[in-house]
């Protein structure tokens, strides 16, 4: 119960910081990091596909409702739901590669958002402007993902420790 309340409060704080601070930063390249996307990705890595999809849908719906919402209602809910499920599923299938999962999710998220916007008839979903803006979006998201990934892995309760392998424990087979 306490974890759920903490997750909701953290998601609310992330959305407030995204709307009030990050979206107003005059960053070069025209892009800005998407903290809500990174929150959904990290939560899906930690909790799995079902919790990732539910969190992605809730965070996406809240993002759709927050001003300035000049896009089709439900667009971010669909995108974050799909990303949350996919990242959670990838974390289950390949538990040793969370960094690769984060990198792929961060790179594909703007393309998926533009694709869903184009399918839903959003007139702002232009592939030329997306391809011009995509490198800066990916670089900002990757930079923030590295920081967020380090913080989450540093302060999460589950740390994997290396087990020492004693030398000489395994016999060496020699072929003659």
N, C-alpha and C. Protein backbone atom coordinates (compact mmCIF):
# COMPACT_ATOMS: atom_id res chain seq x y z
N UNK A 1 0.82 -1.19 0.00
CA UNK A 1 0.00 0.00 0.00
C UNK A 1 0.87 1.26 0.00
N UNK A 2 1.91 1.24 0.84
CA UNK A 2 2.81 2.39 0.90
C UNK A 2 3.56 2.58 -0.41
N UNK A 3 3.93 1.46 -1.05
CA UNK A 3 4.61 1.55 -2.35
C UNK A 3 3.70 2.17 -3.40
N UNK A 4 2.43 1.81 -3.39
CA UNK A 4 1.48 2.36 -4.36
C UNK A 4 1.29 3.86 -4.18
N UNK A 5 1.16 4.29 -2.93
CA UNK A 5 1.01 5.72 -2.66
C UNK A 5 2.26 6.48 -3.06
N UNK A 6 3.42 5.89 -2.76
CA UNK A 6 4.68 6.51 -3.14
C UNK A 6 4.81 6.62 -4.65
N UNK A 7 4.40 5.59 -5.37
CA UNK A 7 4.48 5.61 -6.84
C UNK A 7 3.56 6.68 -7.42
N UNK A 8 2.36 6.81 -6.87
CA UNK A 8 1.43 7.83 -7.37
C UNK A 8 1.96 9.23 -7.09
N UNK A 9 2.48 9.45 -5.90
CA UNK A 9 3.04 10.76 -5.57
C UNK A 9 4.26 11.09 -6.41
N UNK A 10 5.10 10.10 -6.66
CA UNK A 10 6.27 10.31 -7.50
C UNK A 10 5.87 10.61 -8.94
N UNK A 11 4.87 9.90 -9.45
CA UNK A 11 4.39 10.17 -10.82
C UNK A 11 3.80 11.57 -10.92
N UNK A 12 3.06 11.99 -9.91
CA UNK A 12 2.52 13.35 -9.90
C UNK A 12 3.62 14.39 -9.87
N UNK A 13 4.64 14.16 -9.07
CA UNK A 13 5.77 15.08 -9.00
C UNK A 13 6.52 15.14 -10.33
N UNK A 14 6.69 14.00 -10.95
CA UNK A 14 7.37 13.96 -12.26
C UNK A 14 6.58 14.76 -13.29
N UNK A 15 5.26 14.62 -13.29
CA UNK A 15 4.44 15.36 -14.26
C UNK A 15 4.47 16.86 -14.00
N UNK A 16 4.45 17.25 -12.74
CA UNK A 16 4.51 18.68 -12.42
C UNK A 16 5.85 19.27 -12.84
N UNK A 17 6.95 18.56 -12.58
CA UNK A 17 8.27 19.03 -12.99
C UNK A 17 8.36 19.09 -14.51
N UNK A 18 7.79 18.11 -15.20
CA UNK A 18 7.82 18.10 -16.66
C UNK A 18 7.10 19.32 -17.24
N UNK A 19 5.92 19.59 -16.75
CA UNK A 19 5.10 20.67 -17.32
C UNK A 19 5.62 22.05 -16.91
N UNK A 20 6.02 22.21 -15.66
CA UNK A 20 6.39 23.54 -15.19
C UNK A 20 7.84 23.92 -15.45
N UNK A 21 8.74 22.95 -15.48
CA UNK A 21 10.17 23.30 -15.61
C UNK A 21 10.75 22.82 -16.94
N UNK A 22 10.68 21.53 -17.19
CA UNK A 22 11.40 20.95 -18.33
C UNK A 22 10.84 21.44 -19.67
N UNK A 23 9.54 21.52 -19.81
CA UNK A 23 8.95 21.96 -21.08
C UNK A 23 9.24 23.42 -21.38
N UNK A 24 9.63 24.20 -20.39
CA UNK A 24 9.89 25.62 -20.59
C UNK A 24 11.37 25.93 -20.79
N UNK A 25 12.23 24.93 -20.68
CA UNK A 25 13.66 25.16 -20.85
C UNK A 25 13.99 25.42 -22.31
N UNK A 26 14.76 26.48 -22.59
CA UNK A 26 15.16 26.75 -23.98
C UNK A 26 16.41 25.93 -24.35
N UNK A 27 16.23 24.67 -24.62
CA UNK A 27 17.35 23.79 -24.93
C UNK A 27 17.67 23.83 -26.42
N UNK A 28 18.93 23.68 -26.77
CA UNK A 28 19.28 23.66 -28.20
C UNK A 28 18.72 22.43 -28.90
N UNK A 29 18.35 22.59 -30.14
CA UNK A 29 17.81 21.49 -30.91
C UNK A 29 16.31 21.41 -30.87
N UNK A 30 15.67 22.16 -30.01
CA UNK A 30 14.21 22.20 -29.95
C UNK A 30 13.56 21.10 -29.15
N UNK A 31 14.30 20.13 -28.69
CA UNK A 31 13.72 19.03 -27.93
C UNK A 31 13.92 19.23 -26.43
N UNK A 32 13.32 18.34 -25.67
CA UNK A 32 13.48 18.36 -24.22
C UNK A 32 13.30 16.92 -23.74
N UNK A 33 13.91 16.57 -22.62
CA UNK A 33 13.73 15.21 -22.11
C UNK A 33 12.30 14.99 -21.65
N UNK A 34 11.82 13.78 -21.81
CA UNK A 34 10.46 13.41 -21.41
C UNK A 34 10.57 12.61 -20.12
N UNK A 35 10.39 13.28 -19.01
CA UNK A 35 10.53 12.63 -17.70
C UNK A 35 9.42 11.62 -17.44
N UNK A 36 8.24 11.87 -17.98
CA UNK A 36 7.13 10.93 -17.80
C UNK A 36 7.45 9.62 -18.51
N UNK A 37 7.98 9.70 -19.69
CA UNK A 37 8.39 8.50 -20.42
C UNK A 37 9.44 7.73 -19.63
N UNK A 38 10.42 8.42 -19.10
CA UNK A 38 11.47 7.75 -18.33
C UNK A 38 10.92 7.13 -17.05
N UNK A 39 9.96 7.80 -16.43
CA UNK A 39 9.33 7.23 -15.24
C UNK A 39 8.58 5.95 -15.56
N UNK A 40 7.85 5.94 -16.67
CA UNK A 40 7.11 4.75 -17.08
C UNK A 40 8.08 3.61 -17.41
N UNK A 41 9.15 3.93 -18.11
CA UNK A 41 10.13 2.90 -18.48
C UNK A 41 10.80 2.30 -17.24
N UNK A 42 11.19 3.14 -16.31
CA UNK A 42 11.85 2.63 -15.09
C UNK A 42 10.88 1.82 -14.23
N UNK A 43 9.63 2.27 -14.15
CA UNK A 43 8.64 1.52 -13.37
C UNK A 43 8.36 0.17 -14.01
N UNK A 44 8.29 0.14 -15.35
CA UNK A 44 8.05 -1.12 -16.04
C UNK A 44 9.23 -2.07 -15.88
N UNK A 45 10.44 -1.54 -15.86
CA UNK A 45 11.61 -2.39 -15.62
C UNK A 45 11.55 -3.02 -14.24
N UNK A 46 11.10 -2.24 -13.27
CA UNK A 46 11.10 -2.73 -11.90
C UNK A 46 9.93 -3.65 -11.60
N UNK A 47 8.76 -3.43 -12.20
CA UNK A 47 7.54 -4.14 -11.81
C UNK A 47 6.99 -5.14 -12.82
N UNK A 48 7.41 -5.07 -14.07
CA UNK A 48 6.94 -6.04 -15.05
C UNK A 48 5.94 -5.47 -16.03
N UNK A 49 5.44 -6.32 -16.94
CA UNK A 49 4.63 -5.82 -18.06
C UNK A 49 3.24 -5.33 -17.65
N UNK A 50 2.56 -6.02 -16.75
CA UNK A 50 1.20 -5.60 -16.39
C UNK A 50 1.22 -4.28 -15.63
N UNK A 51 2.09 -4.18 -14.64
CA UNK A 51 2.21 -2.92 -13.90
C UNK A 51 2.74 -1.81 -14.79
N UNK A 52 3.65 -2.14 -15.70
CA UNK A 52 4.17 -1.15 -16.64
C UNK A 52 3.09 -0.62 -17.57
N UNK A 53 2.24 -1.52 -18.06
CA UNK A 53 1.15 -1.09 -18.94
C UNK A 53 0.13 -0.24 -18.19
N UNK A 54 -0.21 -0.65 -16.97
CA UNK A 54 -1.18 0.12 -16.18
C UNK A 54 -0.61 1.49 -15.82
N UNK A 55 0.64 1.53 -15.42
CA UNK A 55 1.27 2.80 -15.10
C UNK A 55 1.41 3.67 -16.34
N UNK A 56 1.78 3.06 -17.45
CA UNK A 56 1.89 3.81 -18.70
C UNK A 56 0.56 4.39 -19.14
N UNK A 57 -0.51 3.61 -18.99
CA UNK A 57 -1.83 4.13 -19.37
C UNK A 57 -2.24 5.29 -18.46
N UNK A 58 -2.04 5.14 -17.14
CA UNK A 58 -2.43 6.20 -16.21
C UNK A 58 -1.59 7.46 -16.42
N UNK A 59 -0.29 7.28 -16.58
CA UNK A 59 0.58 8.44 -16.80
C UNK A 59 0.30 9.09 -18.15
N UNK A 60 0.03 8.28 -19.16
CA UNK A 60 -0.30 8.82 -20.47
C UNK A 60 -1.62 9.57 -20.47
N UNK A 61 -2.61 9.03 -19.77
CA UNK A 61 -3.90 9.71 -19.69
C UNK A 61 -3.76 11.03 -18.94
N UNK A 62 -2.99 11.04 -17.87
CA UNK A 62 -2.75 12.29 -17.15
C UNK A 62 -1.98 13.28 -18.03
N UNK A 63 -1.05 12.80 -18.84
CA UNK A 63 -0.33 13.67 -19.76
C UNK A 63 -1.26 14.21 -20.83
N UNK A 64 -2.20 13.40 -21.27
CA UNK A 64 -3.18 13.88 -22.24
C UNK A 64 -4.06 14.98 -21.67
N UNK A 65 -4.35 14.92 -20.39
CA UNK A 65 -5.23 15.89 -19.76
C UNK A 65 -4.53 17.17 -19.33
N UNK A 66 -3.21 17.08 -19.06
CA UNK A 66 -2.48 18.26 -18.61
C UNK A 66 -2.32 19.27 -19.73
N UNK A 67 -2.43 20.55 -19.40
CA UNK A 67 -2.19 21.56 -20.43
C UNK A 67 -0.71 21.67 -20.72
N UNK A 68 -0.25 22.02 -21.84
CA UNK A 68 -0.99 22.29 -23.06
C UNK A 68 -1.22 21.00 -23.84
N UNK A 69 -2.44 20.59 -23.93
CA UNK A 69 -2.76 19.35 -24.64
C UNK A 69 -3.36 19.69 -25.99
N UNK A 70 -2.49 19.81 -26.98
CA UNK A 70 -2.91 20.17 -28.33
C UNK A 70 -2.82 18.95 -29.24
N UNK A 71 -3.08 17.79 -28.70
CA UNK A 71 -3.02 16.56 -29.49
C UNK A 71 -4.30 15.76 -29.26
N UNK A 72 -4.40 14.66 -29.96
CA UNK A 72 -5.58 13.82 -29.85
C UNK A 72 -5.62 13.18 -28.46
N UNK A 73 -6.78 13.23 -27.81
CA UNK A 73 -6.93 12.66 -26.47
C UNK A 73 -6.72 11.15 -26.53
N UNK A 74 -5.86 10.65 -25.68
CA UNK A 74 -5.58 9.23 -25.61
C UNK A 74 -4.32 8.81 -26.34
N UNK A 75 -3.71 9.73 -27.04
CA UNK A 75 -2.51 9.41 -27.80
C UNK A 75 -1.37 8.97 -26.88
N UNK A 76 -1.07 9.75 -25.87
CA UNK A 76 0.00 9.37 -24.95
C UNK A 76 -0.39 8.19 -24.07
N UNK A 77 -1.67 8.05 -23.77
CA UNK A 77 -2.11 6.89 -22.99
C UNK A 77 -1.81 5.61 -23.75
N UNK A 78 -2.08 5.59 -25.04
CA UNK A 78 -1.81 4.42 -25.86
C UNK A 78 -0.31 4.17 -25.98
N UNK A 79 0.45 5.22 -26.26
CA UNK A 79 1.89 5.07 -26.46
C UNK A 79 2.58 4.61 -25.18
N UNK A 80 2.27 5.24 -24.05
CA UNK A 80 2.92 4.86 -22.80
C UNK A 80 2.47 3.49 -22.31
N UNK A 81 1.23 3.13 -22.61
CA UNK A 81 0.74 1.79 -22.26
C UNK A 81 1.52 0.73 -23.04
N UNK A 82 1.66 0.94 -24.34
CA UNK A 82 2.43 0.00 -25.17
C UNK A 82 3.89 -0.06 -24.74
N UNK A 83 4.49 1.09 -24.47
CA UNK A 83 5.88 1.09 -24.05
C UNK A 83 6.06 0.44 -22.68
N UNK A 84 5.15 0.71 -21.74
CA UNK A 84 5.25 0.10 -20.42
C UNK A 84 5.16 -1.41 -20.50
N UNK A 85 4.22 -1.91 -21.31
CA UNK A 85 4.10 -3.36 -21.45
C UNK A 85 5.33 -3.95 -22.13
N UNK A 86 5.79 -3.32 -23.19
CA UNK A 86 6.91 -3.86 -23.95
C UNK A 86 8.20 -3.85 -23.12
N UNK A 87 8.44 -2.78 -22.40
CA UNK A 87 9.64 -2.70 -21.57
C UNK A 87 9.57 -3.72 -20.43
N UNK A 88 8.41 -3.84 -19.80
CA UNK A 88 8.26 -4.83 -18.74
C UNK A 88 8.44 -6.25 -19.24
N UNK A 89 7.91 -6.52 -20.42
CA UNK A 89 8.05 -7.86 -21.02
C UNK A 89 9.50 -8.13 -21.40
N UNK A 90 10.17 -7.12 -21.93
CA UNK A 90 11.58 -7.29 -22.29
C UNK A 90 12.43 -7.51 -21.04
N UNK A 91 12.07 -6.86 -19.95
CA UNK A 91 12.82 -7.05 -18.71
C UNK A 91 12.63 -8.46 -18.16
N UNK A 92 11.46 -9.04 -18.39
CA UNK A 92 11.23 -10.43 -17.98
C UNK A 92 12.00 -11.41 -18.86
N UNK A 93 11.99 -11.15 -20.15
CA UNK A 93 12.61 -12.08 -21.10
C UNK A 93 14.13 -12.01 -21.10
N UNK A 94 14.68 -10.82 -20.88
CA UNK A 94 16.13 -10.65 -20.86
C UNK A 94 16.51 -9.85 -19.62
N UNK A 95 16.53 -10.49 -18.45
CA UNK A 95 16.76 -9.74 -17.22
C UNK A 95 18.16 -9.15 -17.09
N UNK A 96 19.08 -9.59 -17.90
CA UNK A 96 20.45 -9.09 -17.80
C UNK A 96 20.73 -7.88 -18.66
N UNK A 97 19.74 -7.38 -19.40
CA UNK A 97 19.99 -6.29 -20.33
C UNK A 97 19.03 -5.12 -20.14
N UNK A 98 18.91 -4.57 -18.93
CA UNK A 98 17.98 -3.46 -18.76
C UNK A 98 18.44 -2.18 -19.45
N UNK A 99 19.75 -1.97 -19.57
CA UNK A 99 20.24 -0.76 -20.22
C UNK A 99 19.88 -0.75 -21.70
N UNK A 100 20.00 -1.88 -22.35
CA UNK A 100 19.64 -1.97 -23.77
C UNK A 100 18.14 -1.73 -23.94
N UNK A 101 17.34 -2.25 -23.04
CA UNK A 101 15.90 -2.06 -23.10
C UNK A 101 15.55 -0.59 -22.97
N UNK A 102 16.20 0.10 -22.05
CA UNK A 102 15.95 1.54 -21.86
C UNK A 102 16.36 2.32 -23.10
N UNK A 103 17.49 2.01 -23.67
CA UNK A 103 17.98 2.72 -24.85
C UNK A 103 17.02 2.54 -26.02
N UNK A 104 16.59 1.31 -26.26
CA UNK A 104 15.67 1.05 -27.37
C UNK A 104 14.33 1.75 -27.14
N UNK A 105 13.81 1.71 -25.91
CA UNK A 105 12.54 2.36 -25.62
C UNK A 105 12.63 3.87 -25.80
N UNK A 106 13.73 4.46 -25.37
CA UNK A 106 13.90 5.91 -25.50
C UNK A 106 14.05 6.32 -26.96
N UNK A 107 14.67 5.47 -27.77
CA UNK A 107 14.83 5.80 -29.18
C UNK A 107 13.54 5.62 -29.96
N UNK A 108 12.72 4.64 -29.60
CA UNK A 108 11.51 4.37 -30.36
C UNK A 108 10.30 5.18 -29.91
N UNK A 109 10.32 5.73 -28.70
CA UNK A 109 9.15 6.44 -28.17
C UNK A 109 8.72 7.63 -29.04
N UNK A 110 9.62 8.52 -29.49
CA UNK A 110 9.16 9.62 -30.34
C UNK A 110 8.58 9.14 -31.68
N UNK A 111 9.17 8.08 -32.23
CA UNK A 111 8.66 7.55 -33.49
C UNK A 111 7.28 6.93 -33.31
N UNK A 112 7.08 6.21 -32.20
CA UNK A 112 5.79 5.62 -31.91
C UNK A 112 4.74 6.69 -31.65
N UNK A 113 5.11 7.74 -30.95
CA UNK A 113 4.19 8.85 -30.70
C UNK A 113 3.76 9.51 -32.00
N UNK A 114 4.71 9.76 -32.89
CA UNK A 114 4.37 10.37 -34.17
C UNK A 114 3.54 9.42 -35.03
N UNK A 115 3.86 8.13 -34.99
CA UNK A 115 3.08 7.16 -35.76
C UNK A 115 1.64 7.07 -35.29
N UNK A 116 1.44 7.02 -33.97
CA UNK A 116 0.08 6.98 -33.43
C UNK A 116 -0.64 8.28 -33.74
N UNK A 117 0.06 9.41 -33.63
CA UNK A 117 -0.56 10.69 -33.98
C UNK A 117 -0.97 10.75 -35.43
N UNK A 118 -0.14 10.21 -36.32
CA UNK A 118 -0.50 10.16 -37.73
C UNK A 118 -1.69 9.26 -38.00
N UNK A 119 -1.75 8.13 -37.30
CA UNK A 119 -2.90 7.23 -37.46
C UNK A 119 -4.20 7.83 -36.94
N UNK A 120 -4.08 8.65 -35.89
CA UNK A 120 -5.26 9.27 -35.31
C UNK A 120 -5.64 10.58 -35.99
N UNK A 121 -4.88 10.98 -37.00
CA UNK A 121 -5.23 12.16 -37.78
C UNK A 121 -4.72 13.47 -37.20
N UNK A 122 -3.67 13.42 -36.42
CA UNK A 122 -3.10 14.65 -35.86
C UNK A 122 -2.37 15.40 -36.98
N UNK A 123 -2.78 16.64 -37.26
CA UNK A 123 -2.14 17.37 -38.37
C UNK A 123 -0.70 17.77 -38.07
N UNK A 124 -0.30 17.75 -36.81
CA UNK A 124 1.08 18.10 -36.46
C UNK A 124 2.04 16.94 -36.61
N UNK A 125 1.56 15.75 -36.90
CA UNK A 125 2.40 14.56 -37.05
C UNK A 125 3.02 14.57 -38.44
N UNK A 126 4.10 15.33 -38.58
CA UNK A 126 4.80 15.46 -39.85
C UNK A 126 6.15 14.76 -39.72
N UNK A 127 6.45 13.85 -40.65
CA UNK A 127 7.66 13.06 -40.55
C UNK A 127 8.91 13.90 -40.76
N UNK A 128 8.83 14.95 -41.56
CA UNK A 128 10.01 15.79 -41.77
C UNK A 128 10.41 16.52 -40.50
N UNK A 129 9.43 17.11 -39.83
CA UNK A 129 9.76 17.81 -38.59
C UNK A 129 10.18 16.82 -37.50
N UNK A 130 9.59 15.62 -37.50
CA UNK A 130 10.00 14.61 -36.52
C UNK A 130 11.44 14.19 -36.74
N UNK A 131 11.82 13.95 -37.98
CA UNK A 131 13.19 13.52 -38.26
C UNK A 131 14.20 14.63 -37.97
N UNK A 132 13.78 15.90 -38.06
CA UNK A 132 14.67 16.99 -37.70
C UNK A 132 14.80 17.12 -36.18
N UNK A 133 13.73 16.80 -35.45
CA UNK A 133 13.71 16.95 -34.00
C UNK A 133 14.14 15.67 -33.28
N UNK A 134 14.06 14.52 -33.95
CA UNK A 134 14.31 13.22 -33.32
C UNK A 134 15.70 13.09 -32.69
N UNK A 135 16.79 13.51 -33.35
CA UNK A 135 18.11 13.36 -32.71
C UNK A 135 18.23 14.09 -31.38
N UNK A 136 17.70 15.30 -31.30
CA UNK A 136 17.80 16.03 -30.04
C UNK A 136 16.92 15.40 -28.97
N UNK A 137 15.74 14.92 -29.35
CA UNK A 137 14.88 14.23 -28.38
C UNK A 137 15.57 12.99 -27.82
N UNK A 138 16.16 12.22 -28.69
CA UNK A 138 16.83 10.99 -28.26
C UNK A 138 18.03 11.30 -27.38
N UNK A 139 18.82 12.30 -27.73
CA UNK A 139 20.00 12.63 -26.94
C UNK A 139 19.62 13.14 -25.55
N UNK A 140 18.61 14.00 -25.47
CA UNK A 140 18.18 14.48 -24.15
C UNK A 140 17.60 13.35 -23.31
N UNK A 141 16.79 12.51 -23.94
CA UNK A 141 16.21 11.38 -23.20
C UNK A 141 17.27 10.37 -22.77
N UNK A 142 18.26 10.11 -23.62
CA UNK A 142 19.32 9.18 -23.24
C UNK A 142 20.18 9.74 -22.11
N UNK A 143 20.45 11.04 -22.15
CA UNK A 143 21.22 11.65 -21.07
C UNK A 143 20.46 11.56 -19.75
N UNK A 144 19.18 11.87 -19.77
CA UNK A 144 18.38 11.78 -18.55
C UNK A 144 18.17 10.33 -18.15
N UNK A 145 18.05 9.44 -19.13
CA UNK A 145 17.86 8.01 -18.81
C UNK A 145 19.07 7.45 -18.10
N UNK A 146 20.25 7.87 -18.51
CA UNK A 146 21.46 7.40 -17.83
C UNK A 146 21.45 7.84 -16.37
N UNK A 147 21.08 9.09 -16.13
CA UNK A 147 21.03 9.60 -14.76
C UNK A 147 19.94 8.91 -13.95
N UNK A 148 18.75 8.78 -14.52
CA UNK A 148 17.63 8.16 -13.82
C UNK A 148 17.92 6.67 -13.59
N UNK A 149 18.49 5.99 -14.57
CA UNK A 149 18.81 4.58 -14.45
C UNK A 149 19.83 4.36 -13.33
N UNK A 150 20.83 5.25 -13.24
CA UNK A 150 21.82 5.12 -12.19
C UNK A 150 21.18 5.35 -10.81
N UNK A 151 20.33 6.37 -10.71
CA UNK A 151 19.68 6.65 -9.42
C UNK A 151 18.79 5.50 -9.00
N UNK A 152 17.99 4.98 -9.93
CA UNK A 152 17.08 3.88 -9.59
C UNK A 152 17.86 2.63 -9.20
N UNK A 153 18.89 2.30 -9.96
CA UNK A 153 19.67 1.10 -9.63
C UNK A 153 20.47 1.29 -8.34
N UNK A 154 20.85 2.50 -8.05
CA UNK A 154 21.63 2.77 -6.83
C UNK A 154 20.77 2.67 -5.58
N UNK A 155 19.54 3.18 -5.66
CA UNK A 155 18.70 3.25 -4.48
C UNK A 155 17.61 2.18 -4.41
N UNK A 156 17.58 1.27 -5.39
CA UNK A 156 16.60 0.19 -5.30
C UNK A 156 17.10 -0.83 -4.29
N UNK A 157 16.17 -1.55 -3.72
CA UNK A 157 16.53 -2.50 -2.67
C UNK A 157 17.23 -3.74 -3.19
N UNK A 158 17.04 -4.06 -4.46
CA UNK A 158 17.62 -5.28 -5.00
C UNK A 158 18.93 -4.96 -5.71
N UNK A 159 20.00 -5.36 -5.10
CA UNK A 159 21.31 -5.21 -5.74
C UNK A 159 21.87 -6.59 -5.99
N UNK A 160 22.33 -6.78 -7.17
CA UNK A 160 22.94 -8.06 -7.49
C UNK A 160 24.40 -8.00 -7.12
N UNK A 161 24.84 -9.01 -6.44
CA UNK A 161 26.24 -9.09 -6.06
C UNK A 161 26.90 -10.21 -6.86
N UNK A 162 28.12 -9.97 -7.20
CA UNK A 162 28.86 -11.00 -7.92
C UNK A 162 29.28 -12.08 -6.95
N UNK A 163 29.13 -13.29 -7.38
CA UNK A 163 29.59 -14.40 -6.56
C UNK A 163 30.99 -14.78 -7.02
N UNK A 164 31.85 -14.97 -6.06
CA UNK A 164 33.23 -15.32 -6.37
C UNK A 164 33.30 -16.78 -6.81
N UNK A 165 34.02 -17.01 -7.84
CA UNK A 165 34.24 -18.36 -8.32
C UNK A 165 35.64 -18.77 -7.87
N UNK A 166 35.73 -19.79 -7.03
CA UNK A 166 37.06 -20.18 -6.56
C UNK A 166 37.89 -20.74 -7.70
N UNK A 167 39.14 -20.37 -7.70
CA UNK A 167 40.02 -20.87 -8.76
C UNK A 167 40.34 -22.33 -8.51
N UNK A 168 40.43 -23.07 -9.55
CA UNK A 168 40.73 -24.49 -9.44
C UNK A 168 39.53 -25.33 -9.07
N UNK A 169 38.36 -24.75 -9.05
CA UNK A 169 37.16 -25.49 -8.64
C UNK A 169 36.66 -26.38 -9.78
N UNK A 170 36.96 -26.01 -11.00
CA UNK A 170 36.46 -26.78 -12.12
C UNK A 170 37.63 -27.52 -12.77
N UNK A 171 37.46 -28.80 -12.99
CA UNK A 171 38.57 -29.54 -13.62
C UNK A 171 38.71 -29.13 -15.08
N UNK A 172 39.94 -29.11 -15.51
CA UNK A 172 40.24 -28.74 -16.88
C UNK A 172 40.38 -30.02 -17.68
N UNK A 173 39.65 -30.12 -18.76
CA UNK A 173 39.75 -31.31 -19.61
C UNK A 173 40.81 -31.07 -20.66
N UNK A 174 41.65 -32.02 -20.75
CA UNK A 174 42.70 -31.91 -21.76
C UNK A 174 42.50 -33.00 -22.79
N UNK A 175 42.47 -32.56 -23.99
CA UNK A 175 42.33 -33.53 -25.10
C UNK A 175 43.71 -33.93 -25.58
N UNK A 176 43.93 -35.21 -25.68
CA UNK A 176 45.23 -35.69 -26.10
C UNK A 176 45.17 -36.18 -27.51
